[in-house]
PDB file of C-alpha atoms and ligand atoms in Angstrom:
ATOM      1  CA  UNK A  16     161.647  68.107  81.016  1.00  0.00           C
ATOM      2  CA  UNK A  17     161.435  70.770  83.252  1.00  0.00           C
ATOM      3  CA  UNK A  18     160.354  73.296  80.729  1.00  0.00           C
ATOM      4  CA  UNK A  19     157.909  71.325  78.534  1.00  0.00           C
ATOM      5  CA  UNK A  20     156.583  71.228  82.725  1.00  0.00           C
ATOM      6  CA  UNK A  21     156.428  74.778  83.145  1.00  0.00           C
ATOM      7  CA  UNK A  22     154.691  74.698  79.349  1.00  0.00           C
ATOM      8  CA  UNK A  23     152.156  72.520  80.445  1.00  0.00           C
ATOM      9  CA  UNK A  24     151.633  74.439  83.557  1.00  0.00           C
ATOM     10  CA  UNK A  25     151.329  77.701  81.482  1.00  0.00           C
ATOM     11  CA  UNK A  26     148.581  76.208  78.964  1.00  0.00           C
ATOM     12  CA  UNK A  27     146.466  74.944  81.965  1.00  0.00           C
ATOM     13  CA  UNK A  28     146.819  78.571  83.861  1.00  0.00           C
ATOM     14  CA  UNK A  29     145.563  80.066  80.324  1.00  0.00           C
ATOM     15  CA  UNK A  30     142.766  77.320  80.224  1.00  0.00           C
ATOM     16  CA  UNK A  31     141.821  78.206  83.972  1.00  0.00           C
ATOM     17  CA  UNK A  32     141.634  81.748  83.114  1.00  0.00           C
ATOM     18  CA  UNK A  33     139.732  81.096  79.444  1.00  0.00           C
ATOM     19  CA  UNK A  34     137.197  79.274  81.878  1.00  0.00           C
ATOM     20  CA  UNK A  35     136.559  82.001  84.535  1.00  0.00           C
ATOM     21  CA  UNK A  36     136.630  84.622  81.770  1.00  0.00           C
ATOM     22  CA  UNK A  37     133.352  82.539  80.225  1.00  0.00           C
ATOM     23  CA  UNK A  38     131.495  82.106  83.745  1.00  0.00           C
ATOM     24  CA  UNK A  39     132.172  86.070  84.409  1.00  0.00           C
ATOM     25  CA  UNK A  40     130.817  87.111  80.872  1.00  0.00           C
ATOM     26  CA  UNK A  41     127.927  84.386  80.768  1.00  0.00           C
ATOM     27  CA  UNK A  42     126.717  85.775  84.013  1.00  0.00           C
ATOM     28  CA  UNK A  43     125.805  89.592  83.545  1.00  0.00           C
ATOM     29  CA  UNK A  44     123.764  90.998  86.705  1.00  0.00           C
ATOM     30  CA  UNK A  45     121.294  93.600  86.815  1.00  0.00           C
ATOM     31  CA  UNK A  46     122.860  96.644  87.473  1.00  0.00           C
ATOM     32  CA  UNK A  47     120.588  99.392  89.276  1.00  0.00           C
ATOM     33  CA  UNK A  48     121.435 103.017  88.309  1.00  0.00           C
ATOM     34  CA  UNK A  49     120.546 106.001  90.248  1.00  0.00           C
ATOM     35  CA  UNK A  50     118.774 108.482  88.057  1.00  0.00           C
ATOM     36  CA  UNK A  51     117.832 112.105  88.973  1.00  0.00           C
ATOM     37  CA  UNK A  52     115.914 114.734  86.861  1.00  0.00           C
ATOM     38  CA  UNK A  53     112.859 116.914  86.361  1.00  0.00           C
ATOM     39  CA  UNK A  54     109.742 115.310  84.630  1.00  0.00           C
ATOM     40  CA  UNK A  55     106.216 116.661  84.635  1.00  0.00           C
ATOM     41  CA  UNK A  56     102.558 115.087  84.622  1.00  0.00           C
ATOM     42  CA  UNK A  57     100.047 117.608  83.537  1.00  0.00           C
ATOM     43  CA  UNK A  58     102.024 120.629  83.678  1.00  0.00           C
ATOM     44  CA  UNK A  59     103.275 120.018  87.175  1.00  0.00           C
ATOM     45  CA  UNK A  60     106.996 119.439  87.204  1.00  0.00           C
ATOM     46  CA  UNK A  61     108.844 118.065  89.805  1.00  0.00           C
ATOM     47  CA  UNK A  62     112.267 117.146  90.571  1.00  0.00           C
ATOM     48  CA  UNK A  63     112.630 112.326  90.889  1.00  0.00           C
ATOM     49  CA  UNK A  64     115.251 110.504  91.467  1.00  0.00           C
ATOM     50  CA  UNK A  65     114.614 106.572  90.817  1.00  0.00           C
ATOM     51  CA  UNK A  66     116.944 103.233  90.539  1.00  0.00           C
ATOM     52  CA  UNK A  67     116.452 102.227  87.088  1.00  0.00           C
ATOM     53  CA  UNK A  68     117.500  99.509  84.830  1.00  0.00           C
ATOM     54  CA  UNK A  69     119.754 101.840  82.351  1.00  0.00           C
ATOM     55  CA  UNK A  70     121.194 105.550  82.772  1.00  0.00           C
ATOM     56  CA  UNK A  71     117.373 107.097  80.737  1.00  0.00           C
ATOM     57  CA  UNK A  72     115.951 108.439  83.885  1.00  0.00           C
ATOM     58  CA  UNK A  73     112.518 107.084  84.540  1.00  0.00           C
ATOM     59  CA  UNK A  74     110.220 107.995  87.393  1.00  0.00           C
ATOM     60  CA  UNK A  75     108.500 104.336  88.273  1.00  0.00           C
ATOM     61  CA  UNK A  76     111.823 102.326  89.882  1.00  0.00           C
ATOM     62  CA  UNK A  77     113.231  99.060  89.197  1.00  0.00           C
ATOM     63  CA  UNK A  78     111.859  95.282  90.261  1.00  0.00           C
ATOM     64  CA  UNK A  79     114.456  92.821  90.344  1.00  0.00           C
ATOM     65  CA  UNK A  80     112.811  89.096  91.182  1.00  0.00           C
ATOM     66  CA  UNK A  81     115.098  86.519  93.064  1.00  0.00           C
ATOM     67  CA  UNK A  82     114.634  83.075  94.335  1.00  0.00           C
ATOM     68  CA  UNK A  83     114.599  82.505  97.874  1.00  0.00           C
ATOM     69  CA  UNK A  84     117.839  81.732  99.967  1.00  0.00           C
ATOM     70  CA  UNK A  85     120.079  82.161  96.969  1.00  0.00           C
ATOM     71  CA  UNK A  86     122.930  84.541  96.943  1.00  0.00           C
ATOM     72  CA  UNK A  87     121.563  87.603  95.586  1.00  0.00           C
ATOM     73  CA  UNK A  88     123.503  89.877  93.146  1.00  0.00           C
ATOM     74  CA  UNK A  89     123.449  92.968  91.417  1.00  0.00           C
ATOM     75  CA  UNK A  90     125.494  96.332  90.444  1.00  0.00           C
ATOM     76  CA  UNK A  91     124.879  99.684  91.746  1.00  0.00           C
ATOM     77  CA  UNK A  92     126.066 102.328  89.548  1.00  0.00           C
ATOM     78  CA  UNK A  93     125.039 106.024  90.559  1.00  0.00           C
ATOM     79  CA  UNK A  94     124.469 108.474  87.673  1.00  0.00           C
ATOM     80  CA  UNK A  95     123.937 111.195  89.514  1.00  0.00           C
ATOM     81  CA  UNK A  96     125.637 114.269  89.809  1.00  0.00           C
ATOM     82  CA  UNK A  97     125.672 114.050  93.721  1.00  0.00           C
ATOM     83  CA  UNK A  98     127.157 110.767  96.109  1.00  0.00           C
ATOM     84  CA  UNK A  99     124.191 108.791  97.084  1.00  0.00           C
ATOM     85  CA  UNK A 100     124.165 106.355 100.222  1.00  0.00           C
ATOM     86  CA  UNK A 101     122.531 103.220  99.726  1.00  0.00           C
ATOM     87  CA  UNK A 102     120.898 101.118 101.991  1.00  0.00           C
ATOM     88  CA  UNK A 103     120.603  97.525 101.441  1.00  0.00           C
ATOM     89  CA  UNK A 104     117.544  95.420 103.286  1.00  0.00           C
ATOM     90  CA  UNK A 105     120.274  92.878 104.909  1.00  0.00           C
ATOM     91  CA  UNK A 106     120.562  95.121 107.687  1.00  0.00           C
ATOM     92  CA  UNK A 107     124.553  95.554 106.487  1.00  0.00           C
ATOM     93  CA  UNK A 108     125.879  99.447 106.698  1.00  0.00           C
ATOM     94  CA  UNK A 109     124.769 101.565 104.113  1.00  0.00           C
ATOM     95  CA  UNK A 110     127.293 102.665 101.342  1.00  0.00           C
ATOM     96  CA  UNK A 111     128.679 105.773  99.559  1.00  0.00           C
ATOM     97  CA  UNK A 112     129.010 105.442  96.409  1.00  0.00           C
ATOM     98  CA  UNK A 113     130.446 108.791  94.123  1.00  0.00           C
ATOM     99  CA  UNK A 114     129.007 109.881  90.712  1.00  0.00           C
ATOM    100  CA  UNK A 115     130.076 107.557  88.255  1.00  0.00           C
ATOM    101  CA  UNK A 116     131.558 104.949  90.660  1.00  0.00           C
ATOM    102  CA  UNK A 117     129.402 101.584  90.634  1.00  0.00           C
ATOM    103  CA  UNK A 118     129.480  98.429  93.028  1.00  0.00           C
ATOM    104  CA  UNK A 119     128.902  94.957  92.720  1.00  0.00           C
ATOM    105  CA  UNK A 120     126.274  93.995  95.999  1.00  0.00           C
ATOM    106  CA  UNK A 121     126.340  90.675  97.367  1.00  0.00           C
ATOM    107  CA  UNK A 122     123.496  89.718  99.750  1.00  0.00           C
ATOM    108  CA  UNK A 123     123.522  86.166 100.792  1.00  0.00           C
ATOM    109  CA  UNK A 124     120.022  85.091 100.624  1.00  0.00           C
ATOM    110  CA  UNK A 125     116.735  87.103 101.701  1.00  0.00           C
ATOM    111  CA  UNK A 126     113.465  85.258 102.860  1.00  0.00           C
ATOM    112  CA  UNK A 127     110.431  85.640 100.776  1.00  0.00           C
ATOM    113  CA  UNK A 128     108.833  88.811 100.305  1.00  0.00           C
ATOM    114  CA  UNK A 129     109.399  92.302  99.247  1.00  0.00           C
ATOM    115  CA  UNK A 130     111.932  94.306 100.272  1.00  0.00           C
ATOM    116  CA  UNK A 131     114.095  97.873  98.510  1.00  0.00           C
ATOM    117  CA  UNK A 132     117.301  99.237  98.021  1.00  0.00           C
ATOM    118  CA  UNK A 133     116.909 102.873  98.931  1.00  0.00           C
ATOM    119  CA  UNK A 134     118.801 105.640  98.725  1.00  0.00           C
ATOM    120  CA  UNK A 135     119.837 107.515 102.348  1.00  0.00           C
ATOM    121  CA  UNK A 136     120.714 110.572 100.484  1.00  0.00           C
ATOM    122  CA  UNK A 137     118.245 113.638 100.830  1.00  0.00           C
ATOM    123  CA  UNK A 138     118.003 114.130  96.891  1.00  0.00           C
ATOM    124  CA  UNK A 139     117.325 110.028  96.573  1.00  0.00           C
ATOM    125  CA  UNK A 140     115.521 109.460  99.709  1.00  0.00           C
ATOM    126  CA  UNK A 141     113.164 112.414  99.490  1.00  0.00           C
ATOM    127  CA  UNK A 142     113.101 112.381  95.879  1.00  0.00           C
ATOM    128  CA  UNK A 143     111.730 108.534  95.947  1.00  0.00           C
ATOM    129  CA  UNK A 144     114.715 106.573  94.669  1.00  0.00           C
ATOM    130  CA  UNK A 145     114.100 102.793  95.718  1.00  0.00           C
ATOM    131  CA  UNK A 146     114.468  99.779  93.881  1.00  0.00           C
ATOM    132  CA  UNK A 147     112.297  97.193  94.594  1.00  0.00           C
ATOM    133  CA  UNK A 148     113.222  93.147  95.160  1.00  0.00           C
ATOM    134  CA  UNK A 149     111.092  90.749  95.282  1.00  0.00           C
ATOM    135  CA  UNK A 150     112.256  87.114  96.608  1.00  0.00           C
ATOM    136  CA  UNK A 151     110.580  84.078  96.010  1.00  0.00           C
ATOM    137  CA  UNK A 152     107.556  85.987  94.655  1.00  0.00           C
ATOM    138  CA  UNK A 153     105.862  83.767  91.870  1.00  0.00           C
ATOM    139  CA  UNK A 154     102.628  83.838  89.618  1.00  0.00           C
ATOM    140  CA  UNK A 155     100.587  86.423  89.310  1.00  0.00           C
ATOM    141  CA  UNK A 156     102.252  89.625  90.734  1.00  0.00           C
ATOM    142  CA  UNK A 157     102.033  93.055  90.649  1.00  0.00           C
ATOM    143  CA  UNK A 158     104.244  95.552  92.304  1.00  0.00           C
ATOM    144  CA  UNK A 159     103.321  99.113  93.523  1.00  0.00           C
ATOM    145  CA  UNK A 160     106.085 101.717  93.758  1.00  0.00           C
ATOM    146  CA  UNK A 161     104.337 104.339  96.055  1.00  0.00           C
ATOM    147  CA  UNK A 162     105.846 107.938  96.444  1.00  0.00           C
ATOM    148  CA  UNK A 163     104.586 111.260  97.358  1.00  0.00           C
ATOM    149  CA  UNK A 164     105.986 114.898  97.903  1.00  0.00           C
ATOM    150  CA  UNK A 165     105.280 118.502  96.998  1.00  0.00           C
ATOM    151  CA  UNK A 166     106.476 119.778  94.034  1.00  0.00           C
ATOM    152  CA  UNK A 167     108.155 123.068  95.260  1.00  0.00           C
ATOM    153  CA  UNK A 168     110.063 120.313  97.666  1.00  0.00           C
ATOM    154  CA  UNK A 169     111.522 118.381  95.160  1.00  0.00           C
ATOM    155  CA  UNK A 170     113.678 121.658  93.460  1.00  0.00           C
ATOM    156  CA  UNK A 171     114.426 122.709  96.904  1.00  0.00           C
ATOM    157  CA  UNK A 172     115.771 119.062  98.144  1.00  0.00           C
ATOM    158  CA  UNK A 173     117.424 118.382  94.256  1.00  0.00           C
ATOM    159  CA  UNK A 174     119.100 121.923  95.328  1.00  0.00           C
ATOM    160  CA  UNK A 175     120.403 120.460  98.728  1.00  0.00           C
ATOM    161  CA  UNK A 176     118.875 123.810 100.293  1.00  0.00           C
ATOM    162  CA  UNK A 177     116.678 121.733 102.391  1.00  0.00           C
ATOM    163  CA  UNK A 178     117.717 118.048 103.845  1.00  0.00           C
ATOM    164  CA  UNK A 179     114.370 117.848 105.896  1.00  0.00           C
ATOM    165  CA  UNK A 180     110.569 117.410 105.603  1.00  0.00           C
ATOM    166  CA  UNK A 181     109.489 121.442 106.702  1.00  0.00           C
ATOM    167  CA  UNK A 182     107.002 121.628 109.767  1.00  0.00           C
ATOM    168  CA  UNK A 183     104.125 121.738 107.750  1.00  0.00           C
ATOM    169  CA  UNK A 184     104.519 119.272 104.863  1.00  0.00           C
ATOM    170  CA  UNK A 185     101.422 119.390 102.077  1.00  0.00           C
ATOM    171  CA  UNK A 186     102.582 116.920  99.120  1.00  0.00           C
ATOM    172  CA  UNK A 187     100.091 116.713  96.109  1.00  0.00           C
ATOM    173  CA  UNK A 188     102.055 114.479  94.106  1.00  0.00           C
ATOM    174  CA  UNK A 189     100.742 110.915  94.719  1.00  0.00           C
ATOM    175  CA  UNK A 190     102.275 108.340  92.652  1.00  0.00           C
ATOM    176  CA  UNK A 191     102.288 104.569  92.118  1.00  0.00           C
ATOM    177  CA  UNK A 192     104.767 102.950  89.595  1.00  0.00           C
ATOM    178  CA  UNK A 193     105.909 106.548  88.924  1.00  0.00           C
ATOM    179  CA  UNK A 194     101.810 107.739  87.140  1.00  0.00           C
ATOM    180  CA  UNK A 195      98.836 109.792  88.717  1.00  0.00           C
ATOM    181  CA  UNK A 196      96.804 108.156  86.093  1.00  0.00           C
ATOM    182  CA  UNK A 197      95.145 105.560  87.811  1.00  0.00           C
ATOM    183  CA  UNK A 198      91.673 105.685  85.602  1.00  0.00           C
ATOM    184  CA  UNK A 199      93.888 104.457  82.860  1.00  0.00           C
ATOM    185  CA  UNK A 200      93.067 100.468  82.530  1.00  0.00           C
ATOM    186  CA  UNK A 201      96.456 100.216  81.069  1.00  0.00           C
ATOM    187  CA  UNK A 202      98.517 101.464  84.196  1.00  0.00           C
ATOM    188  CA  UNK A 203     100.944  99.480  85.587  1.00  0.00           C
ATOM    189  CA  UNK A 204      99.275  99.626  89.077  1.00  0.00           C
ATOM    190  CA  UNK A 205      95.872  98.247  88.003  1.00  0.00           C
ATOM    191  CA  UNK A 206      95.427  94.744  89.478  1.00  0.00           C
ATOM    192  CA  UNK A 207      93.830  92.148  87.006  1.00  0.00           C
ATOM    193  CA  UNK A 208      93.008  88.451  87.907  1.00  0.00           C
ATOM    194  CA  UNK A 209      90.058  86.375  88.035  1.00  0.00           C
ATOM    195  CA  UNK A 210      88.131  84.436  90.800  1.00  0.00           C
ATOM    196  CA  UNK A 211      90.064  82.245  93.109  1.00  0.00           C
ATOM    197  CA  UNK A 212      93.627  83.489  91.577  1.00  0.00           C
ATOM    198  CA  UNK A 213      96.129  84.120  93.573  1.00  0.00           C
ATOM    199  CA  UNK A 214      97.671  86.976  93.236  1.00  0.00           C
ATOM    200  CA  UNK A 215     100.164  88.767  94.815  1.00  0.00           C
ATOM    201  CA  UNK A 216     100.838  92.455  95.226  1.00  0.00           C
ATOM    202  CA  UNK A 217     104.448  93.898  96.015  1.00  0.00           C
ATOM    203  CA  UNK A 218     104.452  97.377  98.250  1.00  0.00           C
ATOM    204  CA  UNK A 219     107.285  99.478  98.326  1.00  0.00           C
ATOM    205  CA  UNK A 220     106.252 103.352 100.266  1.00  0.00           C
ATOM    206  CA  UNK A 221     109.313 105.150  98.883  1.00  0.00           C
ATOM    207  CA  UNK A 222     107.583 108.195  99.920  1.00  0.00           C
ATOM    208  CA  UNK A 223     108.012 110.079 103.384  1.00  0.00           C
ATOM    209  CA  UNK A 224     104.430 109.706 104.836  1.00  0.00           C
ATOM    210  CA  UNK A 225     102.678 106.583 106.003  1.00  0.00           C
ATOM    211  CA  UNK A 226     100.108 105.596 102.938  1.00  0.00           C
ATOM    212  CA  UNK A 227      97.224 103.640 104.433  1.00  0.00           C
ATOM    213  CA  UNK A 228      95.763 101.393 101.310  1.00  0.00           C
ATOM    214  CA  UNK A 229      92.432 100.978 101.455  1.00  0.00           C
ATOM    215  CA  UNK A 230      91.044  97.586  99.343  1.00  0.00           C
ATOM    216  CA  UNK A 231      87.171  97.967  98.121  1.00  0.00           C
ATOM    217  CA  UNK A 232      85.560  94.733  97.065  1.00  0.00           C
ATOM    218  CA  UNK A 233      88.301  91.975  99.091  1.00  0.00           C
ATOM    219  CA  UNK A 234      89.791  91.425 101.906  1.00  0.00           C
ATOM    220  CA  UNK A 235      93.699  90.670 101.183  1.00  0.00           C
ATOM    221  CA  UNK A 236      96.419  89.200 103.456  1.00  0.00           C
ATOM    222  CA  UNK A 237      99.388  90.025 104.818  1.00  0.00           C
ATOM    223  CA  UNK A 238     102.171  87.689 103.783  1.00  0.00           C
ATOM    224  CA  UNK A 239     105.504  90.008 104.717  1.00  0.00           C
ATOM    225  CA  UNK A 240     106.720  93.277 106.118  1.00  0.00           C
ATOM    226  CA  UNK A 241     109.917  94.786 106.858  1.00  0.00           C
ATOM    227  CA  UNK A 242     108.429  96.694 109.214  1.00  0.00           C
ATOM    228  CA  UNK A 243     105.122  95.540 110.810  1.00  0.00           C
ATOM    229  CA  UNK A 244     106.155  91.343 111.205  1.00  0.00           C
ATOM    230  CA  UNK A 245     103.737  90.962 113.827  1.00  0.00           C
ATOM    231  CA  UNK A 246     101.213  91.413 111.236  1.00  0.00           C
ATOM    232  CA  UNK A 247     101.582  88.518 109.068  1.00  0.00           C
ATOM    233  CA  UNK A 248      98.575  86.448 108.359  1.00  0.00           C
ATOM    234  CA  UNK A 249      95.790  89.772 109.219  1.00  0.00           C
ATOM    235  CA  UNK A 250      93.432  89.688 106.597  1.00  0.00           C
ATOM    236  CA  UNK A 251      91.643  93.263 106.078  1.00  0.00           C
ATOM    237  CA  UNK A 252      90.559  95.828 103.462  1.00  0.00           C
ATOM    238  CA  UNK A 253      93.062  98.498 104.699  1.00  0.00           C
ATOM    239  CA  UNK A 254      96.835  98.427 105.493  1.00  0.00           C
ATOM    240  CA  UNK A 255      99.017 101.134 106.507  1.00  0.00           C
ATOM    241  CA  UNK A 256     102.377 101.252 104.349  1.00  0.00           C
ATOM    242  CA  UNK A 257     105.276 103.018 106.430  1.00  0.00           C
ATOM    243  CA  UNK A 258     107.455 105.249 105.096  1.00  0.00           C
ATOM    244  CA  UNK A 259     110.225 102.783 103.140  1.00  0.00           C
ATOM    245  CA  UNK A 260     108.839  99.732 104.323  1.00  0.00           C
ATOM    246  CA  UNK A 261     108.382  96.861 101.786  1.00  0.00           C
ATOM    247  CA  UNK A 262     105.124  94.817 102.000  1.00  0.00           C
ATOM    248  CA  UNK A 263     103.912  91.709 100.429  1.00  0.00           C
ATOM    249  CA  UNK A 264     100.031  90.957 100.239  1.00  0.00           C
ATOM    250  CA  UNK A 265      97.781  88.512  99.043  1.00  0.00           C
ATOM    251  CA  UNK A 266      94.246  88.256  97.471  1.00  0.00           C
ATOM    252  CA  UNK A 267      92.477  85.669  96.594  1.00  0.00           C
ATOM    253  CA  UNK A 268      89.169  87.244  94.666  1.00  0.00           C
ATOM    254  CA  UNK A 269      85.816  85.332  95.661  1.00  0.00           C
ATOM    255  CA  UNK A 270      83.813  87.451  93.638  1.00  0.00           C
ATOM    256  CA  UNK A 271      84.658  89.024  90.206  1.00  0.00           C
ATOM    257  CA  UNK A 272      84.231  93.006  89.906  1.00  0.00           C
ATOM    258  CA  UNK A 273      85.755  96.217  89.403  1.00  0.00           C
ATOM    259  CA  UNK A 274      86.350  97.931  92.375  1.00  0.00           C
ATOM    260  CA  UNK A 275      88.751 100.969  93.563  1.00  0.00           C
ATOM    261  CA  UNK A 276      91.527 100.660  95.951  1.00  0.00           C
ATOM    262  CA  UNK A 277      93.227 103.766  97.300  1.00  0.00           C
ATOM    263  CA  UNK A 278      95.100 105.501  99.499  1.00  0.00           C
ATOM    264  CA  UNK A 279      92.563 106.574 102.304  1.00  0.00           C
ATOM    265  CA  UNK A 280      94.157 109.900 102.990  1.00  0.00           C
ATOM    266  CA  UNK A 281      91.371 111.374 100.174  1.00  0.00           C
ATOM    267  CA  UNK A 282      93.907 114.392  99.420  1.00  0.00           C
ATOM    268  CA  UNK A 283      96.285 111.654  98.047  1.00  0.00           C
ATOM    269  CA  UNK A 284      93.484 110.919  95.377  1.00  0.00           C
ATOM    270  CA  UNK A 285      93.750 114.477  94.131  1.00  0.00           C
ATOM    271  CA  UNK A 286      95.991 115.625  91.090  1.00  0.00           C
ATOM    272  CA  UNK A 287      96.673 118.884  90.333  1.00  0.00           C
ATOM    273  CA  UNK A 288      92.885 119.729  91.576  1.00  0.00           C
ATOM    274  CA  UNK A 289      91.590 116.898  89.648  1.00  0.00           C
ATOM    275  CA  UNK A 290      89.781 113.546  91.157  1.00  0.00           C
ATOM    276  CA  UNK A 291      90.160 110.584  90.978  1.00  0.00           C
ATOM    277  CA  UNK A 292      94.123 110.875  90.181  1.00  0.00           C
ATOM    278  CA  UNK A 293      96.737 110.240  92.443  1.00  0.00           C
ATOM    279  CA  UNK A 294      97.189 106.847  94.854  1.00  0.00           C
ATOM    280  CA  UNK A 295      94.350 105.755  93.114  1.00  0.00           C
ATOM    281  CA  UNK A 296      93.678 102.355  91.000  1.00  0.00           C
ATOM    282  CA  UNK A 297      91.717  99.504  90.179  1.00  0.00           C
ATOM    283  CA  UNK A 298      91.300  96.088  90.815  1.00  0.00           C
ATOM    284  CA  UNK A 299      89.513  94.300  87.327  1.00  0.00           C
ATOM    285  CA  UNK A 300      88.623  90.426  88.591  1.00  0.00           C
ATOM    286  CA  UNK A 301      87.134  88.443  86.118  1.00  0.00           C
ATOM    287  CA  UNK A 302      84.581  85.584  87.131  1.00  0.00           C
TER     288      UNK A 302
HETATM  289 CU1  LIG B  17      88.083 103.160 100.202  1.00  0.00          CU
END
């Protein structure tokens, strides 16, 4: 008696075990790996560091989309020959985490809007590593990852001989989504919709100057901010991104066109002494 007991016992155990075996391997999160190399655009190379979705380094980061106050989940591995410290947006201490060591991140529900997971570290933080989340974010979206820096910077930061922005700081890389190649109507960055859409447009400045966007054609609204909340619900043509902040805005076209929007510091629409490249795109509404 007592041992077909301690049989039964043992075959429900296994079948308890069987069961959280499927959950765990039916529920694979996205796992955000920090990537650091040298790339080029046009002959200019540069040193980037980005969060991507697998260990081939890519300059534009990761988007993961969430609902809204659900718990939020996903790995952080670092590929990178360095530590990195990570900083999550739910105000928690940042983390170390060693070359090859990962972590599972836990973040018990974020409001709507768009927020990153940046890198503290001088060769993430200067180098632009930031993933991007968006919560609650539905429809028609696009995101822009923007970033900046000077390519001399970027070898001397990747070195560690530097760990600060010098006195005089003159970047003339200006990315979104990783590109300076904004004339290119098949860029990530270029914002397509029609008349009376709604569409909504994701800002992440994981560079290390403020990057005022300047709209042409629409005004857009302001739906979130990390860092400018008393700002919700201004509708304008321009909108200063911080440095790291995440931003959520809205348009709603009234009339269709085609119809630049840019970073108004003008050098930041220069590439490698060529214009218009840089923080530079379109916005292609439809009637
Ligand atoms: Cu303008």
């Amino acid at each position: 008696m007592v041992a077909q007991g301690i049989k039964i016992y043992l075959v429900r155990f296994y079948l308890i075990l069987l069961s959280i075996g499927i959950i765990v391997c039916s529920y694979a999160q996205d796992t955000l790996y920090i990537n650091r190399d040298t790339t080029s655009i046009a002959s200019i190379s540069f040193q980037k560091a980005a969060f991507n979705l697998d260990t081939n380094f890519q300059r534009r980061n990761a988007v993961l989309d969430f609902p809204e106050n659900t718990l939020i989940e996903f790995v952080v591995a670092n590929n990178d020959t360095i530590p990195h410290e990570v900083m999550l947006p739910d105000g928690s201490s940042p983390f170390l985490l060693q070359p090859n060591a990962y972590q599972l991140v836990q973040i018990s529900s974020l409001p709507y809007g768009t927020f990153a997971v940046q890198s503290l570290t001088s060769q993430g933080a200067f180098l632009g590593a930031g993933a991007i989340l968006r919560v609650g974010i539905t429809g028609i979206s696009f995101t822009w990852d923007l970033w900046e820096q000077d390519p001399t910077l970027t070898y001397d930061f990747g070195n560690g001989t530097i760990t600060a922005l010098p006195a005089v700081y003159r970047p003339t890389v200006f990315s979104i989504n990783g590109g300076v190649d904004p004339m290119d109507m098949m860029s990530s960055a270029v914002i397509t919709g029609s008349v009376g859409d709604t569409i909504t447009i994701s800002i992440v400045n994981n560079g290390n100057m403020i990057q005022p966007i300047h709209f042409h054609g629409y005004h857009v609204e302001l739906m979130q901010s990390t860092q400018q909340p008393s700002r919700i619900g201004w509708k304008k043509d321009s909108f200063p991104v911080f440095v790291k902040e995440g931003m959520t805005l809205q348009l709603i076209p009234h009339q269709p066109g085609e119809f630049p929007v840019h970073n108004h510091n003008l050098v930041a629409t220069l590439f490698n002494n060529s214009y218009p490249s840089g923080m530079i795109t379109m916005l292609m509404i439809m009637p």
